[in-house]
N, CA and C atoms as an extended XYZ file, in Angstrom:
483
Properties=species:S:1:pos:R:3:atomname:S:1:resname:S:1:resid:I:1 pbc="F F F"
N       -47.146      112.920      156.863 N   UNK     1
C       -47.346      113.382      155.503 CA  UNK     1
C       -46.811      114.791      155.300 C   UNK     1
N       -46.902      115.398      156.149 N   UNK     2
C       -46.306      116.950      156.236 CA  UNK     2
C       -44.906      117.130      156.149 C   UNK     2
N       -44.246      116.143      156.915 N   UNK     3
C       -42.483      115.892      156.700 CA  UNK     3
C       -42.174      115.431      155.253 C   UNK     3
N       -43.017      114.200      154.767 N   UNK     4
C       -42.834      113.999      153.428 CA  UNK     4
C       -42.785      114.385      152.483 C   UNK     4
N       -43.659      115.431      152.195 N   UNK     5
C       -43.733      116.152      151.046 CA  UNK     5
C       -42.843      116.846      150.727 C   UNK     5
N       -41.858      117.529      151.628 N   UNK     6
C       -40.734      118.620      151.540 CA  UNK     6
C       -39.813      117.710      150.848 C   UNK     6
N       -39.499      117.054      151.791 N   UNK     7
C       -38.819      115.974      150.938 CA  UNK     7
C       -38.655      115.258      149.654 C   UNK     7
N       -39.844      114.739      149.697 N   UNK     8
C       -40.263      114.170      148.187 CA  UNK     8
C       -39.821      115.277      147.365 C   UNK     8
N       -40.476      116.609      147.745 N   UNK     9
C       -40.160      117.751      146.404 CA  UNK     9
C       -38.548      117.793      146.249 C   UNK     9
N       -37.707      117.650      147.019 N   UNK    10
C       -36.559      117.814      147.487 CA  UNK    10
C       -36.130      116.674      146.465 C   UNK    10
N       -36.395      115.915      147.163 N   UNK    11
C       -35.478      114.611      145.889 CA  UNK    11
C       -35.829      114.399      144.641 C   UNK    11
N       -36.758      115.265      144.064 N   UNK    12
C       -37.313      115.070      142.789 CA  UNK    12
C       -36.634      116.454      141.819 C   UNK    12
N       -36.425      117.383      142.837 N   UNK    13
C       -35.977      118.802      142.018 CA  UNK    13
C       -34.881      118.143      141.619 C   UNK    13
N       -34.142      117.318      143.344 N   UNK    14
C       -32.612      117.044      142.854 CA  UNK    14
C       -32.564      116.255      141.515 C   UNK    14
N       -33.059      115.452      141.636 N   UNK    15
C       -33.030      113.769      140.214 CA  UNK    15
C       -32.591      115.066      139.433 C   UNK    15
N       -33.833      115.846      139.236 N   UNK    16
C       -34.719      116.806      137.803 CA  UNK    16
C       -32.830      117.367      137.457 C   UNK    16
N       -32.574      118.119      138.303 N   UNK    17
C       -31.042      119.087      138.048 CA  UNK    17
C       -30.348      117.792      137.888 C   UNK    17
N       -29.801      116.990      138.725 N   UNK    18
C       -28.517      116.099      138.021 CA  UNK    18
C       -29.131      115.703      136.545 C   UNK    18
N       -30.206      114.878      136.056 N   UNK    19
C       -30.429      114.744      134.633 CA  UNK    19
C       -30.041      116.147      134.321 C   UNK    19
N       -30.789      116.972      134.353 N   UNK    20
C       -30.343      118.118      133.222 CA  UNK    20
C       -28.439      118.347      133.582 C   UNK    20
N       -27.903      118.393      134.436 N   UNK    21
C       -26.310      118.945      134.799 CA  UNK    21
C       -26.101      117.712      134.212 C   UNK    21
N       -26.066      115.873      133.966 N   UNK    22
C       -25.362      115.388      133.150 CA  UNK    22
C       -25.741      115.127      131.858 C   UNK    22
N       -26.768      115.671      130.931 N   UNK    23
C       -27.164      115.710      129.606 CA  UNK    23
C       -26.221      116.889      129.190 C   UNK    23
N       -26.634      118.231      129.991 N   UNK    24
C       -25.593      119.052      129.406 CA  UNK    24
C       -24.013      118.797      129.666 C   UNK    24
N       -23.301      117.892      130.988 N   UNK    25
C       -22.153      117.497      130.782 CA  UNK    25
C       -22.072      116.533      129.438 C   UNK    25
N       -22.439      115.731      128.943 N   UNK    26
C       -22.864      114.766      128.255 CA  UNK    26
C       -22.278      115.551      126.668 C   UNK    26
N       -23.394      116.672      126.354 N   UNK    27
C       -23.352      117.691      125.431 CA  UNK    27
C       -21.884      118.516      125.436 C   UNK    27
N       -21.218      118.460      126.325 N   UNK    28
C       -19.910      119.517      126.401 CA  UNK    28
C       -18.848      118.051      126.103 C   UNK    28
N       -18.707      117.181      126.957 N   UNK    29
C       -17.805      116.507      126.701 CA  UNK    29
C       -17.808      116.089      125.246 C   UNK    29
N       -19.367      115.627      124.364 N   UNK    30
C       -18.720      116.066      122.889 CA  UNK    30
C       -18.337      117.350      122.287 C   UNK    30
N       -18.839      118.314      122.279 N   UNK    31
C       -18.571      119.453      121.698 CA  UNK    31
C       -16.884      119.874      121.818 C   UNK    31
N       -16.491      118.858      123.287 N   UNK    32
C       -14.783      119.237      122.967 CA  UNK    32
C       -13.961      118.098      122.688 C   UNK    32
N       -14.926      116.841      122.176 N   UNK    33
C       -14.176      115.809      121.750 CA  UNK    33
C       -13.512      114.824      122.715 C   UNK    33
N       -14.309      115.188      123.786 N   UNK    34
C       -13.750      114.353      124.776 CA  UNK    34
C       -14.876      112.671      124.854 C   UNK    34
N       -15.365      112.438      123.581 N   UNK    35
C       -16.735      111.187      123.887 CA  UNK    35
C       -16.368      110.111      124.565 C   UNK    35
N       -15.539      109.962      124.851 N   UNK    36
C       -14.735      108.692      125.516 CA  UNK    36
C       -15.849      108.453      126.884 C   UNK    36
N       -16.600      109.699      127.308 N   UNK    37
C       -16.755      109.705      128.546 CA  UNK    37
C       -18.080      109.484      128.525 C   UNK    37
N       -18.263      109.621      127.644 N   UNK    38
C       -20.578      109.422      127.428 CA  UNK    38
C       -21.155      108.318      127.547 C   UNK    38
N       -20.583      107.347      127.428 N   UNK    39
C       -21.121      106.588      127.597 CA  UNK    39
C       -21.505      105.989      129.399 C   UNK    39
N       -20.078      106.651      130.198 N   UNK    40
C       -20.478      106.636      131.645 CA  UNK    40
C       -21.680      107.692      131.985 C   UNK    40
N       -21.672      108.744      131.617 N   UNK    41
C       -22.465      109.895      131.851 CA  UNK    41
C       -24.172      109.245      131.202 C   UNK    41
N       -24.183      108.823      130.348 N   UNK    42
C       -25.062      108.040      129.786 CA  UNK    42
C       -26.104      107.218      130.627 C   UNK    42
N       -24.970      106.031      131.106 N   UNK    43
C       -25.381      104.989      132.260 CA  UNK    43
C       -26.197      106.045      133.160 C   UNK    43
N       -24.781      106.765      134.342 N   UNK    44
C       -25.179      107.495      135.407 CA  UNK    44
C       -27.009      108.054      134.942 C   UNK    44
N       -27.202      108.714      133.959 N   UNK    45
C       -28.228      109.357      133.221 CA  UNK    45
C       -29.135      108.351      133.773 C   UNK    45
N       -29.505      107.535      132.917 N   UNK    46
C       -30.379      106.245      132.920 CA  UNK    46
C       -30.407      105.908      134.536 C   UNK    46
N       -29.432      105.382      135.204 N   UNK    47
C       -30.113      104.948      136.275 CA  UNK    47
C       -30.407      105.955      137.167 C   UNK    47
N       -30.118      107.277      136.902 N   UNK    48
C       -31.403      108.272      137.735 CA  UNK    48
C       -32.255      108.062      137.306 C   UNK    48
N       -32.758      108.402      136.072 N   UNK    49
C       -34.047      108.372      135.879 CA  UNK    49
C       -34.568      106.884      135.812 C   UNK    49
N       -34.513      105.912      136.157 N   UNK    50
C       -34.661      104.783      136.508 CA  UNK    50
C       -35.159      104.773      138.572 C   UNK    50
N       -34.246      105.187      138.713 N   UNK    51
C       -34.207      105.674      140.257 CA  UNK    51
C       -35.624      106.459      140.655 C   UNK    51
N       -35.783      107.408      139.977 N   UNK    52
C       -36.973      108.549      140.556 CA  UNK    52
C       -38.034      107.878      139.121 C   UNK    52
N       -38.454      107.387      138.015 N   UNK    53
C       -39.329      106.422      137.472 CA  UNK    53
C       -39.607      105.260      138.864 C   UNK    53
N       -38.874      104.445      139.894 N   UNK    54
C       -39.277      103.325      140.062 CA  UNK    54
C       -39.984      103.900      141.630 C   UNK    54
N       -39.000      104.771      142.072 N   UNK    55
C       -39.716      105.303      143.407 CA  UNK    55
C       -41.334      106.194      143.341 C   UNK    55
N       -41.080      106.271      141.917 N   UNK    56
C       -42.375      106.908      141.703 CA  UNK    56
C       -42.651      108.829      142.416 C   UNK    56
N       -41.506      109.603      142.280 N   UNK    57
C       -41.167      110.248      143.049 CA  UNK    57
C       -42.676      111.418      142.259 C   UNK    57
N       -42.472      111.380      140.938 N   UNK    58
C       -43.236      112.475      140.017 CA  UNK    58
C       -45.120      111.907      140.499 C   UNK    58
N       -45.267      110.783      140.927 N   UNK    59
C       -46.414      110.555      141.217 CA  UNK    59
C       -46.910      110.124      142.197 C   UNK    59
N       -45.814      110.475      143.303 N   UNK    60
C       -46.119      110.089      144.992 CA  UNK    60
C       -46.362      111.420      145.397 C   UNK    60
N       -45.371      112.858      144.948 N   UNK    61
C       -45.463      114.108      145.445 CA  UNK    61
C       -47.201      114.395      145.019 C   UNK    61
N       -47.743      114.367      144.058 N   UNK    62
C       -49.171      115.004      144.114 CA  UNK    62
C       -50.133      114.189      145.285 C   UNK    62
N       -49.857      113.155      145.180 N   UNK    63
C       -50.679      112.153      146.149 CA  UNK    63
C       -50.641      112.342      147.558 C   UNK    63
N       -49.051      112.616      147.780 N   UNK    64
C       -48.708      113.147      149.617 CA  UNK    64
C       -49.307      114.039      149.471 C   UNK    64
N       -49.299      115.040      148.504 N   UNK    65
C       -49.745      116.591      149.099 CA  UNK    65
C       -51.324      116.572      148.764 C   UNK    65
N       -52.204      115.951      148.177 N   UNK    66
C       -53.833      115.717      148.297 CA  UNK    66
C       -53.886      114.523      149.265 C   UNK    66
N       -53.307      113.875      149.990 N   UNK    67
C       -53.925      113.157      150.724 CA  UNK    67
C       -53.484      114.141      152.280 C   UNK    67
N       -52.429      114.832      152.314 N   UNK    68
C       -51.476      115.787      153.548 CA  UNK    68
C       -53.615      116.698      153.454 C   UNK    68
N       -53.760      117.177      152.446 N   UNK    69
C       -54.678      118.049      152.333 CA  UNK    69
C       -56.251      117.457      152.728 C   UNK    69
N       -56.083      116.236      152.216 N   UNK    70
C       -57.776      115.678      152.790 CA  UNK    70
C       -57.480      115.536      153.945 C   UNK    70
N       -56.374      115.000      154.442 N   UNK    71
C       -56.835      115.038      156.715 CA  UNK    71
C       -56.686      115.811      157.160 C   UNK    71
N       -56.145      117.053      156.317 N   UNK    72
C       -56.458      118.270      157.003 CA  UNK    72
C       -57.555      119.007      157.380 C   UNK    72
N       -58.282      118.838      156.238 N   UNK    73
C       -59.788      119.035      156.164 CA  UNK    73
C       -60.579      118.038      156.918 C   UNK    73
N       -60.314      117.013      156.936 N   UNK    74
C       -60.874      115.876      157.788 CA  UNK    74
C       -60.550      116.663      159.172 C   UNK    74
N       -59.242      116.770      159.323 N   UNK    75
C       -59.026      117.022      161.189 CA  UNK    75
C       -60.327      118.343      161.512 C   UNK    75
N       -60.018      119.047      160.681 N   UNK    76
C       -61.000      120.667      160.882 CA  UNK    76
C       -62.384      120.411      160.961 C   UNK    76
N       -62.631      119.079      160.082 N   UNK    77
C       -63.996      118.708      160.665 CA  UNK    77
C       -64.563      118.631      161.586 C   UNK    77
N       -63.213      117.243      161.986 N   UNK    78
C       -63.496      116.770      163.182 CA  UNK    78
C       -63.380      117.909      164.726 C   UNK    78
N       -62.549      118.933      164.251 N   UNK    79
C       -62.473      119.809      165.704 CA  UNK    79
C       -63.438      120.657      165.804 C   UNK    79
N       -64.399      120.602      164.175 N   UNK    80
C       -65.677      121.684      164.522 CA  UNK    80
C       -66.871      121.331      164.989 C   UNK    80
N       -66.792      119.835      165.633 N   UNK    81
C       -67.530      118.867      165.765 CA  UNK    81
C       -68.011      118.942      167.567 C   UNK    81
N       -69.383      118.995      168.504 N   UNK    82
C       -69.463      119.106      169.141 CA  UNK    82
C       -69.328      117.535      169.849 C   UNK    82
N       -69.117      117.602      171.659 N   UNK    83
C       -68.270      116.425      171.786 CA  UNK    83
C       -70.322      115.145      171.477 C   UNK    83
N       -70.727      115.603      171.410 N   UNK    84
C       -72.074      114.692      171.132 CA  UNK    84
C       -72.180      114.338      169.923 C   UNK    84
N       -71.734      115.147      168.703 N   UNK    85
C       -71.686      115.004      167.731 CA  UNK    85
C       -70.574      113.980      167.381 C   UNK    85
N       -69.408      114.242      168.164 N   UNK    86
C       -68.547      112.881      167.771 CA  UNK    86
C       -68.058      111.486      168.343 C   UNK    86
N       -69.818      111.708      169.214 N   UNK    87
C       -69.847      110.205      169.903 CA  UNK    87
C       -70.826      109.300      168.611 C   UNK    87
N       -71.416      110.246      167.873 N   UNK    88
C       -71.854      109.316      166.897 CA  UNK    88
C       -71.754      108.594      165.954 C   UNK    88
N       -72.265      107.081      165.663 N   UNK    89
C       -71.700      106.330      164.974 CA  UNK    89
C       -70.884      106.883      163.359 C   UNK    89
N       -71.774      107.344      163.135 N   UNK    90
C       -71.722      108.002      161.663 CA  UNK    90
C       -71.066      108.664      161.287 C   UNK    90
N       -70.635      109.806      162.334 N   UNK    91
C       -69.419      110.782      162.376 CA  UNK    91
C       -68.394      109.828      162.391 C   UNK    91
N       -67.888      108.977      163.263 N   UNK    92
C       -66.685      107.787      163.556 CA  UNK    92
C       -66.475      107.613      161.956 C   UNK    92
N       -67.676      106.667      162.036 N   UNK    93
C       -67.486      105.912      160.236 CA  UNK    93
C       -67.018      106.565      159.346 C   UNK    93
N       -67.357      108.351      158.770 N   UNK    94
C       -66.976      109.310      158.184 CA  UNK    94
C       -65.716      109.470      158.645 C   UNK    94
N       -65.284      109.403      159.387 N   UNK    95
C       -63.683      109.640      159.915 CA  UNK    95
C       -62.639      108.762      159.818 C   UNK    95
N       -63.125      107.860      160.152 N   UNK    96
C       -62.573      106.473      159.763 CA  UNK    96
C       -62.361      105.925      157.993 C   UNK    96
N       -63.657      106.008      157.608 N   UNK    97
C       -63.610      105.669      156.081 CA  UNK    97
C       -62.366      106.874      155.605 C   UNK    97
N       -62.443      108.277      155.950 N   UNK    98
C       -61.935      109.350      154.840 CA  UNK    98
C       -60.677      109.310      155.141 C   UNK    98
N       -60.253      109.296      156.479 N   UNK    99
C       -58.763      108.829      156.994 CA  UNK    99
C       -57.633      107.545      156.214 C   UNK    99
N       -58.854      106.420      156.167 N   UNK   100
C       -58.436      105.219      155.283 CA  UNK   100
C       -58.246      105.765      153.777 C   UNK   100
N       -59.168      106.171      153.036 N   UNK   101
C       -58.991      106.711      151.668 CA  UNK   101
C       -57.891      107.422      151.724 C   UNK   101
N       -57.644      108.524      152.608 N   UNK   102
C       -56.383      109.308      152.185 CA  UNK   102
C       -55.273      108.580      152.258 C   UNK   102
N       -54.803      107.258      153.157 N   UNK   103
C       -53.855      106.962      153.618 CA  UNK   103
C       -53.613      106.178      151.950 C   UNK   103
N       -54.898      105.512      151.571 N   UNK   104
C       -54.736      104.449      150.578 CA  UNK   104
C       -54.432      105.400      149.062 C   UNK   104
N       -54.896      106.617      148.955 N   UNK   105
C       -54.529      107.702      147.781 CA  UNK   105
C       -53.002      107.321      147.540 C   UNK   105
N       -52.506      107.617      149.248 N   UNK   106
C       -51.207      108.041      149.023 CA  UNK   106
C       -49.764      106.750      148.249 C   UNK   106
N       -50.446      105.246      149.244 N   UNK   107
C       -50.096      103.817      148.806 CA  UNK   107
C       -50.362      103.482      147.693 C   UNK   107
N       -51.406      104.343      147.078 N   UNK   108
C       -51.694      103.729      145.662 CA  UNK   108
C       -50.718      104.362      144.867 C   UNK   108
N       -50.833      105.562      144.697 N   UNK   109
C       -49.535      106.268      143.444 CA  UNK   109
C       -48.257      105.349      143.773 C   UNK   109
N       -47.492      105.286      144.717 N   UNK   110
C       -46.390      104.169      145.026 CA  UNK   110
C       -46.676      103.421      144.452 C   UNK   110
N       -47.471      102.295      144.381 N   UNK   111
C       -47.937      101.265      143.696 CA  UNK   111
C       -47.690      101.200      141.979 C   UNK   111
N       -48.992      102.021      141.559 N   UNK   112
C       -48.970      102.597      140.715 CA  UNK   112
C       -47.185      103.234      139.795 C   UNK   112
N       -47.057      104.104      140.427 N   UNK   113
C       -45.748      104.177      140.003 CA  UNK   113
C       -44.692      102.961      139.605 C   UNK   113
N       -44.550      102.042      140.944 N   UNK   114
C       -43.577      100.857      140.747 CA  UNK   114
C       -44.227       99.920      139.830 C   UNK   114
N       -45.524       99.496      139.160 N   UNK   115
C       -45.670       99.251      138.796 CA  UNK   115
C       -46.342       99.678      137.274 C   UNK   115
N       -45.539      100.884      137.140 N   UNK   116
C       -45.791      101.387      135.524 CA  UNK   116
C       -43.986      100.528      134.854 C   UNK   116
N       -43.301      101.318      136.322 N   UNK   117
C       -41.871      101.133      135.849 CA  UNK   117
C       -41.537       99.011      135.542 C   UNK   117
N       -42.277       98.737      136.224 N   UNK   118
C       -42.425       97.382      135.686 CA  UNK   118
C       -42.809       96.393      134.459 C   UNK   118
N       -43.881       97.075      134.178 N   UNK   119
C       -44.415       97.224      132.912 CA  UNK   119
C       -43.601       97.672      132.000 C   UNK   119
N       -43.079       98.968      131.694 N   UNK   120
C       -41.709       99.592      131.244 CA  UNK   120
C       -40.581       98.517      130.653 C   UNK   120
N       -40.270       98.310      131.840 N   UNK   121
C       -38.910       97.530      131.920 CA  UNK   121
C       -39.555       95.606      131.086 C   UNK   121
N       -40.943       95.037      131.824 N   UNK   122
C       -40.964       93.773      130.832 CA  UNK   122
C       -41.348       94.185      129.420 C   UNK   122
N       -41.634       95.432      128.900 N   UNK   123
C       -41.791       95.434      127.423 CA  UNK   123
C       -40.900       95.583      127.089 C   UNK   123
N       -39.580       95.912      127.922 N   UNK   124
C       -38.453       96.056      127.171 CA  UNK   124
C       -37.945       94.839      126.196 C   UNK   124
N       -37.445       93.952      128.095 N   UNK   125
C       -37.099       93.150      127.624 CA  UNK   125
C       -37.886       91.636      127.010 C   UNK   125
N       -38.942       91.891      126.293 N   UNK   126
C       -39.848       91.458      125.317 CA  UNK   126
C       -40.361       91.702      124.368 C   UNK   126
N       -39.753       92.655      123.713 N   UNK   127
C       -39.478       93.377      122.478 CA  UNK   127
C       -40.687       94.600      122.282 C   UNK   127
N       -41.655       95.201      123.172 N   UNK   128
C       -42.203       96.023      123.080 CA  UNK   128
C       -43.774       94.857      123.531 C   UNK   128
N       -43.497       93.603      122.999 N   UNK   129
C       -45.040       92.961      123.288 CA  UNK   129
C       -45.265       92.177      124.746 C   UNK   129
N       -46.636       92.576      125.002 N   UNK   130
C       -46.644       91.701      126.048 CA  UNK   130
C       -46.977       89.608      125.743 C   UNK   130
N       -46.567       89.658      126.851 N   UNK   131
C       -46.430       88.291      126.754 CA  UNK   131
C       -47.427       87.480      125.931 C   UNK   131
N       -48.879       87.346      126.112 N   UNK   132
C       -50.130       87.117      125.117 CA  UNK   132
C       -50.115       87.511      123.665 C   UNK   132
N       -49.231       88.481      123.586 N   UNK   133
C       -49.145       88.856      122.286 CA  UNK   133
C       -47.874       88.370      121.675 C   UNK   133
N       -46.680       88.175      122.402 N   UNK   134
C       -46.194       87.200      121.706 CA  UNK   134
C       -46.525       85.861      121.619 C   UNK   134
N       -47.384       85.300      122.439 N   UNK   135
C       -47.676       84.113      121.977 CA  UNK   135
C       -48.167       83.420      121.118 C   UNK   135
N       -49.436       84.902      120.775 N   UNK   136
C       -50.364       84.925      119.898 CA  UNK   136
C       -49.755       84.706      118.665 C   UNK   136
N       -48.795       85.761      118.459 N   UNK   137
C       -48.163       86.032      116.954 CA  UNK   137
C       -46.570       85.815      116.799 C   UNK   137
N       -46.774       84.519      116.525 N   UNK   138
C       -44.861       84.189      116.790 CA  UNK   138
C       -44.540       84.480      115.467 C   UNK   138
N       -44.935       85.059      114.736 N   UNK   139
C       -44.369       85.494      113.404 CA  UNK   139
C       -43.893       87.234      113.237 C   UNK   139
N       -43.961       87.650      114.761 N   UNK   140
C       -43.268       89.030      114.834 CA  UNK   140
C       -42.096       88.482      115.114 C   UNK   140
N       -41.901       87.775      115.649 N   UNK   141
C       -40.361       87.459      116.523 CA  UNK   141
C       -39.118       86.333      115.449 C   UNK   141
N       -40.267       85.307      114.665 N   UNK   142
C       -39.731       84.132      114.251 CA  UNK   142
C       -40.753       84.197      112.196 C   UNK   142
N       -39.210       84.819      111.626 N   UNK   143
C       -39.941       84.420      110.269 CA  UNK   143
C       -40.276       83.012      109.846 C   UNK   143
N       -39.754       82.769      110.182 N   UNK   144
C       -40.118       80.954      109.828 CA  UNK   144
C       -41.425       80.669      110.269 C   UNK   144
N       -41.495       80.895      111.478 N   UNK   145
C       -42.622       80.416      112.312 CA  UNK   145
C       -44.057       81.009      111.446 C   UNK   145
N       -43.668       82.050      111.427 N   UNK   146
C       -44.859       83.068      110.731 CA  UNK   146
C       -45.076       82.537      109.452 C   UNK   146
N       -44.436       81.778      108.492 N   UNK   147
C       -43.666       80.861      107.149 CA  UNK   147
C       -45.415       79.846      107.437 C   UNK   147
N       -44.942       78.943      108.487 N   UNK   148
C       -45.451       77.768      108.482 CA  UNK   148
C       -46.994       78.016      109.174 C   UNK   148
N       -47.541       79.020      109.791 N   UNK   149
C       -48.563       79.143      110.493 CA  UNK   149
C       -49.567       79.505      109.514 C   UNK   149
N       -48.533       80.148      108.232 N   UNK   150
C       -49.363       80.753      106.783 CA  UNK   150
C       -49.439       79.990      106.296 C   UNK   150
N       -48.840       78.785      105.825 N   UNK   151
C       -48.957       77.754      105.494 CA  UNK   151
C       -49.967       76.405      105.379 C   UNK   151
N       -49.933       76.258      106.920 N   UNK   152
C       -51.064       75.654      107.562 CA  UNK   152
C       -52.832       76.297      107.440 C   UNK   152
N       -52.539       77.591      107.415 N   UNK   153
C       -54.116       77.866      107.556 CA  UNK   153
C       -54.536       78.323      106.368 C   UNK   153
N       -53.745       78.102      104.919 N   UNK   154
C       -53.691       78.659      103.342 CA  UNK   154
C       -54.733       77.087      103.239 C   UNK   154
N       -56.232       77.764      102.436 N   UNK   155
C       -57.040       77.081      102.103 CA  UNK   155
C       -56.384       75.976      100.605 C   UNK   155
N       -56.392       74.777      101.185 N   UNK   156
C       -56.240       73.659      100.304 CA  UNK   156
C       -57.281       73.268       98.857 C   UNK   156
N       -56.329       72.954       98.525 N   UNK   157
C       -57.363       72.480       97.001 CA  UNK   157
C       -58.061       71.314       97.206 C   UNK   157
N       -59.097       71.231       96.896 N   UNK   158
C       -60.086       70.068       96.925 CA  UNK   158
C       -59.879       68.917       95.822 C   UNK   158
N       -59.885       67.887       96.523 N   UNK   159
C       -59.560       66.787       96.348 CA  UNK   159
C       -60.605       65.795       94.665 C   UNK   159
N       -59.944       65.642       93.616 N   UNK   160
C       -60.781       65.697       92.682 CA  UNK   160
C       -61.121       63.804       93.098 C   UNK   160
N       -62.320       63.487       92.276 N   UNK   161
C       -63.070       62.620       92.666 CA  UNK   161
C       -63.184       61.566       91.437 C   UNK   161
């Protein structure tokens, strides 16, 4: 966890500067009329930030560095611990459980992360709704549909006798 974090910060400053160095290339190549080219600079754009969105880079770095920080505190525990004191069950269990939590802090933001960018990406391509909700209401997607569903549930005239 200690190697990671440098890193992580490392590849996240980088993403951070290339977005900003190709928005402002982006910004110059119009300003001199060169637009021909934006639309590559564009792409490139997008799939960085696609890249550091899916790795989850903005929400793995806080997690390495509070979970780097709870076994640290965990280890200091454990070394202020006399050797009788850490033959006991309870101490183990405390060490064991807080060790597991930190490891799982850190697996969860990953998680978490890849699966925001998932979410993201199926509302895209589902017009902003999730799936239940288009099912629900096919008259966002289909005027017709929405036509005949009004149709059907428009209270009828009663039948004279």
């Amino acid at each position: 966890n200690q190697r990671l974090a440098p890193r992580l910060a490392r590849r996240l400053q980088l993403a951070q500067l290339a977005v900003i160095a190709l928005t402002a290339a982006n910004a110059a190549l119009v300003a001199f009329g060169v637009a021909v080219w934006v639309p590559a600079l564009l792409a490139a754009t997008a799939a960085l930030e696609y890249h550091v969105a899916y790795t989850a880079l903005g929400e793995r770095l806080p997690a390495v560095n509070a979970a780097t920080s709870a076994i640290t505190r965990l280890l200091l525990w454990w070394d202020g611990l006399s050797t009788i004191q850490r033959r006991k069950p309870a101490c183990k269990e405390r060490l064991v459980m807080s060790m597991e939590a930190a490891v799982m802090l850190k697996q969860r933001a990953y998680i978490d992360g890849a699966l925001a960018v998932l979410d993201t990406s199926h509302a895209t391509h589902h017009g902003g709704q999730d799936l239940g909700e288009a099912a629900a209401a096919p008259g966002r997607s289909d005027p017709k549909a929405a036509r005949r569903a009004k149709a059907r549930s428009a209270p009828r005239p009663a039948k004279a006798v």
